[in-house]
Amino acid sequence: MQPSSKVHLYDFEVASNDAVGEKVYRLVMRSPELASELRPGQFMNVAVPGDASHIVRLPFSFASTDPEAGTVELIYAVVGEGTRRLSEMPAGSTSTVVGPCGNGWDVKPGGRALAVAGGVGAPPVIAAARALAEAGREVDVVLGAQTKSRLWGEDDARALGAGEVVVTTDDGSYGMRGFTTQAMEALLARHEYDLVVTCGPAVMMAGVARLAEGAGVACQASLERMMTCGFGACSTCNVAMRAGGYKSCCMDGPVFDASEVAW
Amino acid sequence: MVSDVSMAVDLGGIKMKNPINTASGTFGNGWQFEGFYDVGQLGAITTKGCAAEPWDGNPAPRMCELPSGIMNSVGLQNPGVREFVRSYGDYLQGLEERGCRVICQVAGHSIEEYVRALELFEELAPFASGFEINISCPNVSRGGAAMGATPEAAAEVMAAVRPRTKRPIVVKMAPHDVAEIARALEAEGADALSLINTIPGMAIDVRTRRSKLSRPTAGVSGPAIHAIAVRMVWEAHKAVSIPLCGIGGVTSGEDAAEFILAGATAVSVGTQNLVDPTAAPRILGELTDWAASQGVSDINELIGAFEC
Ligand SMILES: Cc1cc2nc3c(=O)[nH]c(=O)nc-3n(C[C@H](O)[C@H](O)[C@H](O)COP(=O)(O)OP(=O)(O)OC[C@H]3O[C@@H](n4cnc5c(N)ncnc54)[C@H](O)[C@@H]3O)c2cc1C
Ligand SMILES: Cc1cc2nc3c(=O)[nH]c(=O)nc-3n(C[C@H](O)[C@H](O)[C@H](O)COP(=O)(O)O)c2cc1C
Ligand code: FES
């Protein structure tokens, strides 16, 4: 079989870019072809203009697409220079984006599913939960944040028709005080699941993967790595596998069968 | 602008329709870029360094950003020559047929490993127009840059690989002692030299006191190293008469033109491919325009035409 690449370079225009929390932003980009190609769990690699000395693109998942409007919704946290400059891109400004990157979630129909998100891991998890609900599954959602002002996704989780929506905050400022894994344990005790999907800090996902494995439930995890290209050309985004060796986060992932990852 | 400047060059027997090549490790094995443009329009591509047996490479993280560049510690992760040919051989054969020369990069930890990898390539990769011997990877603990650290060591590798193939051999050089090492390689029968590989650097997370990457040192690439690379190509040009491929921080036709003027016959686009995936054909267009603006009918007239 000949290898082939479906990743392209597209222009985009910022339709809106607003704070939705403390250092958390929602950017809607207009890029019709990208919007029609992206599948839940895939990501894109965005060039953020404004400083020629920063040459690397920033990888982002997306929360939703609207193929009719030709738009893609990103939720992102300002954590450094690149995301700070992204937060300053006004509506109407333009740049380029590489995508669609990666494999996406496996969202085939089945039994009850549990979606567990931490921080800005929420966008791809919400996209997965929506796709799972559309595939006819019952879906429960756990959303964790450091504090209430940094939480995103609760309204989206309720709007997609999730069964139970449980919010946790590290400081107890909203929802349950504690970690998503504690909420997950409680849900595992109450419901029969056949799939867990998760994205968030690596330590959280490792905990989620361990709980899922203990309960005998399949688990898909969306991983983050330092990425240079996003389309398989540089090997900088390696993920260590339990069986030994590495896989590519941007090509074999970002969604992995959690039981195959060497957490 | 349509130009009638002849852009064809000869990189030590590798007949390229234009001087634009791609730097090993920054272009996958070519097919990754077919979604962005027709790779067949490039003069050549150089594939990722590949050894006789598979290498895992280094743990994550393997990349961090620097001002005007990046630093990487991939460590020559590769599937081994057999799997490489099985996975990409048909594609690379097709690319050759489309007029783009395929240069396969050969990696090893020791002279025996270079020889073994080259023998496998020689047998299994009829599509390769030439081979590039990487004696300059800063990211492997054994072999790699150590194999090219002195003129004597570089000459020893070259002497061992030379009899294994009649196809052109390019040697990828480390960014130090360029003139002496270039002379040693030329004396042992290298057909061309490519330079530079990444420059060893360090980036420390001062909060944790640890390296930002999984190894203490890693290789710096991108615009930050361009001026250093141009200087080294010029030094090599003065030292040897075999053709050179200039590599380091090329982001525009102007950057490529600097290498040509400093004495390079071909120019590889590296890190820029990763952040600007349509860079290589754009740079080719800009280089062609520049050659026309210099009033020559053949790009070869501009090689080494730097005036000082
Ligand atoms: C597949 C994928 C999907 C992602 N999706 C989202 C998303 O939907 N929303 C969101 O807010 N963020 C997402 N990220 C993380 C986002 O790419 C980084 O936060 C961003 O690149 C940081 O850029 P910066 O210049 O602001 O920060 P820097 O100044 O470069 O770094 C600040 C901090 O962020 C960390 N960081 C930098 N780059 C990455 C990276 N590629 N992955 C993980 N951590 C990084 C650094 O280690 C450092 O601690 C995703 C990352 C990946 C790999
Ligand atoms: C991610 C990455 C991987 C690389 N892998 C290789 C490799 O396998 N073999 C090699 O000779 N050089 C490798 N290099 C070095 C490049 O080929 C090139 O020499 C160097 O990056 C300088 O060019 P640039 O500044 O245009 O990137 C790699 C560079 C990068 C950034
Ligand atoms: S980011 Fe380049 S191969 Fe994954």
XYZ file of C-alpha atoms in Angstrom, chain A residues 1-5 7-9 45 52-58 98 225-229 231-238 244-246 251, chain B residues 25-28 31-33 35-36 56-60 62-63 65-70 74 87-88 90-91 223 271 273-275 277-278:
68
model
C 0.000 0.000 0.000
C 1.260 3.471 -0.854
C 1.368 5.812 2.117
C -0.754 8.909 1.529
C -1.372 12.098 3.444
C -3.226 16.708 5.897
C -3.424 20.096 4.199
C -2.526 23.729 4.794
C -1.544 22.963 14.074
C 8.690 36.061 13.700
C 11.135 34.696 16.301
C 8.514 32.098 17.318
C 8.548 29.679 14.417
C 6.621 26.707 15.846
C 2.887 26.196 15.310
C 0.637 25.451 18.279
C -2.346 22.559 9.224
C 3.266 15.993 23.218
C 5.608 18.729 22.095
C 4.897 18.743 18.373
C 6.773 20.351 15.537
C 4.920 19.345 12.355
C 1.822 15.330 10.152
C 4.434 12.650 10.693
C 7.530 14.307 9.261
C 9.785 14.902 12.274
C 9.381 12.186 14.968
C 9.461 14.754 17.788
C 6.086 13.675 19.245
C 6.870 10.169 20.495
C 8.239 -1.210 24.138
C 9.227 1.325 21.523
C 7.366 4.469 20.567
C -0.081 10.128 13.373
C 14.731 14.138 9.431
C 12.700 17.222 8.522
C 10.825 15.745 5.586
C 9.643 12.379 6.815
C 4.970 11.230 1.193
C 3.909 13.288 4.216
C 4.190 16.400 2.014
C -1.024 16.549 0.733
C 0.562 20.003 0.525
C 13.871 3.443 19.089
C 15.337 6.933 19.460
C 15.244 8.959 22.678
C 12.436 9.377 25.249
C 10.049 12.359 25.153
C 12.241 15.551 22.032
C 11.634 19.152 21.005
C 11.298 25.993 20.972
C 14.133 28.536 20.995
C 14.245 32.101 19.699
C 14.213 31.721 15.882
C 14.662 27.990 16.044
C 14.056 24.705 17.772
C 14.951 12.630 18.239
C 6.951 0.806 3.638
C 8.244 3.555 1.355
C 7.194 2.036 -3.988
C 6.511 5.674 -3.188
C 16.930 30.484 11.284
C 13.106 22.835 9.967
C 9.348 22.261 6.177
C 7.890 21.361 9.556
C 6.439 24.749 10.456
C 4.905 22.750 4.956
C 4.746 24.460 1.559
